[in-house]
Amino acid sequence: MRLPAGEVLTVAAAVADDGPDELMGRAAEAMTAAGCAFTGQIVSAPRGEDLDRWGQAPELEEELVRGAPERAAAQVAERGRHAVRTGWSRRGGGPMALSICRPPEPELLLVDLVMAAGALGLEPEARSGRERSYARSRWSLAVRLLRALAQGAGALYAGAGIEMILPLPGEFAAPPPNAPSLWWVSSRLEDARGEGVGAALAGTAKSRSTPTGALIHLHDPVRARSVAADDSQARLLGFMAEALGRGRR
């Protein structure tokens, strides 16, 4: 499968486990609704095997199929396999790889989408005028896909960033240094916590409501600078840790 070269821009969402095949189907629908096209590239694994958090699994097979993602899934199912990664494209966006991964965290699945970071990986002062425009449009696409996948997949939370690793609930106390620049927190977690995430942040970061959750912007990769207070991520993760403890099924 053609994968992005160089630094990658990642969008990932954590979803309560209701089956990897069903989740792949919902994620594919969200990608299509966001204006992306299925390339026909598919990676499958034996039934019962899933990609781990880092995208690895035994006995992976890659092939090129015709038709919609649903048809591709049906074809591999006939051989006792299931789709774990699919290829996508979007005009001006280059190749994208969409994966469904099973992390060690119980009862969670991860939707993981990677695309080339391109000019976003350059320091702002090193970008040409065209590269500055490309960086803005690239990040705008990532935000759009974050919202589409988080809402379409029914995520508990999600994030986007360059070379990003979405922390699992067990890592909230010590998140990786490349945690998301932009977070999405579902309204289900706000309901479980009994307050909105904006109130929990207490003005340390800006939040913006979406139909089923809230976006929290901590770092601006276009300008390569922080847009939130130093303790905003800790406040956010503390909020989610308590909400997940109360509200996860």
mmCIF file of C-alpha atoms in Angstrom:
data_model
loop_
_atom_site.group_PDB
_atom_site.id
_atom_site.type_symbol
_atom_site.label_atom_id
_atom_site.label_comp_id
_atom_site.label_asym_id
_atom_site.label_seq_id
_atom_site.Cartn_x
_atom_site.Cartn_y
_atom_site.Cartn_z
ATOM 1 C CA MET A 1 0.000 0.000 0.000
ATOM 2 C CA ARG A 2 1.252 3.436 -0.893
ATOM 3 C CA LEU A 3 1.920 5.197 2.416
ATOM 4 C CA PRO A 4 2.787 8.835 3.108
ATOM 5 C CA ALA A 5 6.495 9.672 2.906
ATOM 6 C CA GLY A 6 8.397 11.676 5.522
ATOM 7 C CA GLU A 7 6.714 13.089 8.611
ATOM 8 C CA VAL A 8 3.081 12.112 8.938
ATOM 9 C CA LEU A 9 0.009 13.964 10.064
ATOM 10 C CA THR A 10 -2.091 11.611 12.171
ATOM 11 C CA VAL A 11 -5.753 11.623 13.130
ATOM 12 C CA ALA A 12 -6.803 8.996 15.666
ATOM 13 C CA ALA A 13 -9.944 8.215 17.644
ATOM 14 C CA ALA A 14 -10.561 5.931 20.635
ATOM 15 C CA VAL A 15 -13.810 3.987 20.376
ATOM 16 C CA ALA A 16 -15.532 1.667 22.829
ATOM 17 C CA ASP A 17 -15.111 -1.822 21.312
ATOM 18 C CA ASP A 18 -18.139 -2.879 19.294
ATOM 19 C CA GLY A 19 -16.235 -4.889 16.688
ATOM 20 C CA PRO A 20 -13.394 -3.907 14.339
ATOM 21 C CA ASP A 21 -15.316 -4.745 11.154
ATOM 22 C CA GLU A 22 -18.288 -2.578 12.119
ATOM 23 C CA LEU A 23 -15.911 0.219 13.078
ATOM 24 C CA MET A 24 -14.051 -0.004 9.762
ATOM 25 C CA GLY A 25 -17.385 0.326 7.992
ATOM 26 C CA ARG A 26 -18.380 3.437 9.933
ATOM 27 C CA ALA A 27 -14.934 4.992 9.472
ATOM 28 C CA ALA A 28 -15.103 4.358 5.717
ATOM 29 C CA GLU A 29 -18.497 6.046 5.559
ATOM 30 C CA ALA A 30 -17.079 9.048 7.435
ATOM 31 C CA MET A 31 -14.136 9.295 5.042
ATOM 32 C CA THR A 32 -16.454 9.215 2.036
ATOM 33 C CA ALA A 33 -18.730 11.854 3.559
ATOM 34 C CA ALA A 34 -15.654 14.059 4.116
ATOM 35 C CA GLY A 35 -14.851 14.000 0.399
ATOM 36 C CA CYS A 36 -12.225 11.233 0.351
ATOM 37 C CA ALA A 37 -12.118 8.413 -2.208
ATOM 38 C CA PHE A 38 -11.357 4.744 -1.570
ATOM 39 C CA THR A 39 -8.348 3.723 -3.704
ATOM 40 C CA GLY A 40 -9.110 -0.013 -3.712
ATOM 41 C CA GLN A 41 -5.990 -0.766 -1.663
ATOM 42 C CA ILE A 42 -6.732 -3.080 1.227
ATOM 43 C CA VAL A 43 -4.703 -4.925 3.851
ATOM 44 C CA SER A 44 -6.381 -7.894 5.536
ATOM 45 C CA ALA A 45 -5.615 -10.160 8.463
ATOM 46 C CA PRO A 46 -6.976 -13.595 9.435
ATOM 47 C CA ARG A 47 -10.316 -13.449 11.201
ATOM 48 C CA GLY A 48 -9.654 -12.955 14.922
ATOM 49 C CA GLU A 49 -6.359 -11.114 14.348
ATOM 50 C CA ASP A 50 -6.209 -7.312 14.618
ATOM 51 C CA LEU A 51 -3.521 -4.705 14.103
ATOM 52 C CA ASP A 52 -1.804 -3.775 17.349
ATOM 53 C CA ARG A 53 -1.400 -0.178 18.416
ATOM 54 C CA TRP A 54 1.586 0.223 16.091
ATOM 55 C CA GLY A 55 -0.130 -1.254 13.043
ATOM 56 C CA GLN A 56 1.395 -4.750 13.192
ATOM 57 C CA ALA A 57 -0.316 -8.144 12.954
ATOM 58 C CA PRO A 58 0.609 -11.650 11.751
ATOM 59 C CA GLU A 59 -0.123 -12.899 8.237
ATOM 60 C CA LEU A 60 -1.078 -9.598 6.667
ATOM 61 C CA GLU A 61 -2.024 -9.642 2.983
ATOM 62 C CA GLU A 62 -2.277 -6.659 0.643
ATOM 63 C CA GLU A 63 -4.351 -6.507 -2.517
ATOM 64 C CA LEU A 64 -6.074 -4.135 -4.916
ATOM 65 C CA VAL A 65 -9.815 -4.543 -5.362
ATOM 66 C CA ARG A 66 -12.527 -2.849 -7.398
ATOM 67 C CA GLY A 67 -15.630 -1.183 -6.049
ATOM 68 C CA ALA A 68 -16.660 0.283 -2.709
ATOM 69 C CA PRO A 69 -15.063 -0.537 0.665
ATOM 70 C CA GLU A 70 -18.073 -2.698 1.536
ATOM 71 C CA ARG A 71 -17.401 -4.904 -1.490
ATOM 72 C CA ALA A 72 -13.739 -5.222 -0.566
ATOM 73 C CA ALA A 73 -14.686 -6.247 2.963
ATOM 74 C CA ALA A 74 -17.084 -8.890 1.628
ATOM 75 C CA GLN A 75 -14.433 -10.309 -0.694
ATOM 76 C CA VAL A 76 -11.847 -10.835 2.041
ATOM 77 C CA ALA A 77 -14.523 -12.173 4.410
ATOM 78 C CA GLU A 78 -15.153 -15.012 1.958
ATOM 79 C CA ARG A 79 -11.572 -16.154 2.609
ATOM 80 C CA GLY A 80 -11.899 -16.006 6.391
ATOM 81 C CA ARG A 81 -10.131 -12.650 6.667
ATOM 82 C CA HIS A 82 -11.095 -9.073 7.477
ATOM 83 C CA ALA A 83 -9.929 -5.623 6.379
ATOM 84 C CA VAL A 84 -7.638 -3.912 8.875
ATOM 85 C CA ARG A 85 -6.251 -1.107 6.670
ATOM 86 C CA THR A 86 -7.614 0.655 3.596
ATOM 87 C CA GLY A 87 -6.162 3.224 1.208
ATOM 88 C CA TRP A 88 -7.758 6.613 0.572
ATOM 89 C CA SER A 89 -7.042 9.794 -1.351
ATOM 90 C CA ARG A 90 -8.366 13.312 -1.601
ATOM 91 C CA ARG A 91 -7.673 15.966 -4.170
ATOM 92 C CA GLY A 92 -4.576 17.803 -2.994
ATOM 93 C CA GLY A 93 -4.250 15.486 -0.031
ATOM 94 C CA GLY A 94 -2.085 12.670 -1.347
ATOM 95 C CA PRO A 95 -2.286 9.054 -0.145
ATOM 96 C CA MET A 96 -3.913 8.252 3.183
ATOM 97 C CA ALA A 97 -4.010 4.998 5.131
ATOM 98 C CA LEU A 98 -6.931 4.225 7.433
ATOM 99 C CA SER A 99 -6.404 1.469 10.019
ATOM 100 C CA ILE A 100 -8.387 -0.110 12.826
ATOM 101 C CA CYS A 101 -6.080 -1.114 15.684
ATOM 102 C CA ARG A 102 -6.610 -2.959 18.957
ATOM 103 C CA PRO A 103 -4.455 -1.446 21.714
ATOM 104 C CA PRO A 104 -3.694 -3.195 24.999
ATOM 105 C CA GLU A 105 -6.258 -0.979 26.736
ATOM 106 C CA PRO A 106 -9.290 -3.220 27.397
ATOM 107 C CA GLU A 107 -12.515 -2.538 25.509
ATOM 108 C CA LEU A 108 -11.025 0.092 23.192
ATOM 109 C CA LEU A 109 -10.324 0.182 19.478
ATOM 110 C CA LEU A 110 -8.383 2.894 17.661
ATOM 111 C CA VAL A 111 -9.236 4.443 14.311
ATOM 112 C CA ASP A 112 -5.893 5.600 12.913
ATOM 113 C CA LEU A 113 -5.518 7.765 9.791
ATOM 114 C CA VAL A 114 -2.138 8.909 8.478
ATOM 115 C CA MET A 115 -1.253 11.304 5.664
ATOM 116 C CA ALA A 116 1.879 13.234 4.729
ATOM 117 C CA ALA A 117 2.547 16.284 6.906
ATOM 118 C CA GLY A 118 4.280 18.054 4.022
ATOM 119 C CA ALA A 119 4.900 21.738 4.696
ATOM 120 C CA LEU A 120 3.456 21.406 8.203
ATOM 121 C CA GLY A 121 6.673 19.606 9.107
ATOM 122 C CA LEU A 122 8.763 22.670 8.182
ATOM 123 C CA GLU A 123 9.519 25.564 10.492
ATOM 124 C CA PRO A 124 7.217 28.490 9.578
ATOM 125 C CA GLU A 125 10.141 30.754 8.659
ATOM 126 C CA ALA A 126 11.445 28.103 6.236
ATOM 127 C CA ARG A 127 8.193 27.898 4.260
ATOM 128 C CA SER A 128 7.689 29.626 0.939
ATOM 129 C CA GLY A 129 4.424 31.469 0.266
ATOM 130 C CA ARG A 130 3.004 28.421 -1.453
ATOM 131 C CA GLU A 131 4.127 26.181 1.408
ATOM 132 C CA ARG A 132 2.448 28.459 3.960
ATOM 133 C CA SER A 133 -0.804 28.116 2.052
ATOM 134 C CA TYR A 134 -0.299 24.348 1.800
ATOM 135 C CA ALA A 135 0.339 24.093 5.556
ATOM 136 C CA ARG A 136 -2.890 25.930 6.353
ATOM 137 C CA SER A 137 -4.952 23.789 3.985
ATOM 138 C CA ARG A 138 -3.301 20.598 5.264
ATOM 139 C CA TRP A 139 -4.177 21.374 8.854
ATOM 140 C CA SER A 140 -7.698 22.408 7.839
ATOM 141 C CA LEU A 141 -8.120 18.992 6.197
ATOM 142 C CA ALA A 142 -6.880 17.240 9.346
ATOM 143 C CA VAL A 143 -9.409 19.148 11.473
ATOM 144 C CA ARG A 144 -12.185 18.229 9.058
ATOM 145 C CA LEU A 145 -11.233 14.557 9.106
ATOM 146 C CA LEU A 146 -10.867 14.568 12.888
ATOM 147 C CA ARG A 147 -14.428 15.771 13.257
ATOM 148 C CA ALA A 148 -15.729 13.369 10.617
ATOM 149 C CA LEU A 149 -14.040 10.290 12.072
ATOM 150 C CA ALA A 150 -14.699 11.132 15.717
ATOM 151 C CA GLN A 151 -18.375 11.742 15.120
ATOM 152 C CA GLY A 152 -18.867 9.047 12.478
ATOM 153 C CA ALA A 153 -17.098 6.369 14.512
ATOM 154 C CA GLY A 154 -18.817 7.305 17.767
ATOM 155 C CA ALA A 155 -15.501 7.995 19.494
ATOM 156 C CA LEU A 156 -15.023 8.676 23.187
ATOM 157 C CA TYR A 157 -12.161 11.024 22.363
ATOM 158 C CA ALA A 158 -9.851 11.755 19.441
ATOM 159 C CA GLY A 159 -6.850 13.838 18.446
ATOM 160 C CA ALA A 160 -4.759 15.136 15.553
ATOM 161 C CA GLY A 161 -1.138 16.233 15.220
ATOM 162 C CA ILE A 162 2.193 15.722 13.468
ATOM 163 C CA GLU A 163 3.732 12.329 14.369
ATOM 164 C CA MET A 164 0.979 12.183 16.986
ATOM 165 C CA ILE A 165 0.360 9.317 19.410
ATOM 166 C CA LEU A 166 -3.119 9.311 20.953
ATOM 167 C CA PRO A 167 -2.691 8.522 24.664
ATOM 168 C CA LEU A 168 -4.686 5.640 26.076
ATOM 169 C CA PRO A 169 -6.580 6.130 29.364
ATOM 170 C CA GLY A 170 -3.814 4.324 31.272
ATOM 171 C CA GLU A 171 -1.304 6.895 29.963
ATOM 172 C CA PHE A 172 -3.191 10.048 30.921
ATOM 173 C CA ALA A 173 -0.958 10.648 33.956
ATOM 174 C CA ALA A 174 2.187 10.687 31.772
ATOM 175 C CA PRO A 175 1.178 11.259 28.124
ATOM 176 C CA PRO A 176 3.753 10.879 25.343
ATOM 177 C CA PRO A 177 5.574 14.077 24.295
ATOM 178 C CA ASN A 178 3.906 13.927 20.878
ATOM 179 C CA ALA A 179 0.342 14.032 22.212
ATOM 180 C CA PRO A 180 -2.340 15.678 20.029
ATOM 181 C CA SER A 181 -2.215 19.331 19.036
ATOM 182 C CA LEU A 182 -5.995 19.237 18.731
ATOM 183 C CA TRP A 183 -8.328 17.111 20.855
ATOM 184 C CA TRP A 184 -11.960 16.134 20.437
ATOM 185 C CA VAL A 185 -13.914 15.060 23.547
ATOM 186 C CA SER A 186 -17.335 13.465 23.175
ATOM 187 C CA SER A 187 -20.413 14.863 24.857
ATOM 188 C CA ARG A 188 -20.807 11.400 26.437
ATOM 189 C CA LEU A 189 -17.714 12.081 28.522
ATOM 190 C CA GLU A 190 -19.041 15.506 29.450
ATOM 191 C CA ASP A 191 -22.304 13.888 30.548
ATOM 192 C CA ALA A 192 -20.424 11.245 32.543
ATOM 193 C CA ARG A 193 -18.301 13.920 34.234
ATOM 194 C CA GLY A 194 -21.292 16.109 34.963
ATOM 195 C CA GLU A 195 -19.758 19.251 33.481
ATOM 196 C CA GLY A 196 -18.511 20.570 30.165
ATOM 197 C CA VAL A 197 -14.864 20.263 29.233
ATOM 198 C CA GLY A 198 -14.681 24.043 28.850
ATOM 199 C CA ALA A 199 -15.490 24.472 32.540
ATOM 200 C CA ALA A 200 -12.836 21.909 33.500
ATOM 201 C CA LEU A 201 -10.214 23.790 31.467
ATOM 202 C CA ALA A 202 -11.054 26.988 33.378
ATOM 203 C CA GLY A 203 -9.928 29.248 30.568
ATOM 204 C CA THR A 204 -6.535 27.575 30.038
ATOM 205 C CA ALA A 205 -7.465 26.580 26.471
ATOM 206 C CA LYS A 206 -10.158 27.449 23.977
ATOM 207 C CA SER A 207 -12.865 24.886 23.309
ATOM 208 C CA ARG A 208 -15.423 24.854 20.511
ATOM 209 C CA SER A 209 -18.609 22.813 20.511
ATOM 210 C CA THR A 210 -19.502 20.349 17.750
ATOM 211 C CA PRO A 211 -22.805 18.435 17.420
ATOM 212 C CA THR A 212 -21.545 15.531 19.554
ATOM 213 C CA GLY A 213 -18.548 16.877 21.463
ATOM 214 C CA ALA A 214 -15.973 19.641 21.808
ATOM 215 C CA LEU A 215 -12.702 20.569 20.069
ATOM 216 C CA ILE A 216 -9.803 21.726 22.256
ATOM 217 C CA HIS A 217 -6.847 23.403 20.539
ATOM 218 C CA LEU A 218 -3.556 23.170 22.478
ATOM 219 C CA HIS A 219 -0.924 23.715 19.770
ATOM 220 C CA ASP A 220 -1.042 25.399 16.378
ATOM 221 C CA PRO A 221 1.129 23.430 13.901
ATOM 222 C CA VAL A 222 0.625 26.074 11.204
ATOM 223 C CA ARG A 223 2.383 28.698 13.341
ATOM 224 C CA ALA A 224 4.333 26.088 15.332
ATOM 225 C CA ARG A 225 3.401 27.551 18.700
ATOM 226 C CA SER A 226 1.339 26.733 21.761
ATOM 227 C CA VAL A 227 -2.105 28.305 21.991
ATOM 228 C CA ALA A 228 -2.938 27.135 25.530
ATOM 229 C CA ALA A 229 -1.594 27.377 29.074
ATOM 230 C CA ASP A 230 1.044 24.921 30.279
ATOM 231 C CA ASP A 231 -1.400 23.032 32.505
ATOM 232 C CA SER A 232 -4.228 22.779 29.968
ATOM 233 C CA GLN A 233 -3.341 19.251 28.797
ATOM 234 C CA ALA A 234 -3.119 17.985 32.379
ATOM 235 C CA ARG A 235 -6.532 19.511 33.128
ATOM 236 C CA LEU A 236 -7.992 17.947 29.989
ATOM 237 C CA LEU A 237 -6.599 14.480 30.680
ATOM 238 C CA GLY A 238 -7.717 14.659 34.295
ATOM 239 C CA PHE A 239 -11.207 15.483 33.113
ATOM 240 C CA MET A 240 -11.219 12.532 30.709
ATOM 241 C CA ALA A 241 -9.757 10.118 33.259
ATOM 242 C CA GLU A 242 -12.559 10.842 35.706
ATOM 243 C CA ALA A 243 -15.222 10.772 33.013
ATOM 244 C CA LEU A 244 -13.989 7.444 31.619
ATOM 245 C CA GLY A 245 -13.868 5.991 35.102
ATOM 246 C CA ARG A 246 -17.490 6.907 35.637
ATOM 247 C CA GLY A 247 -18.949 6.493 32.201
ATOM 248 C CA ARG A 248 -17.219 3.728 30.217
ATOM 249 C CA ARG A 249 -19.262 0.628 29.487
#
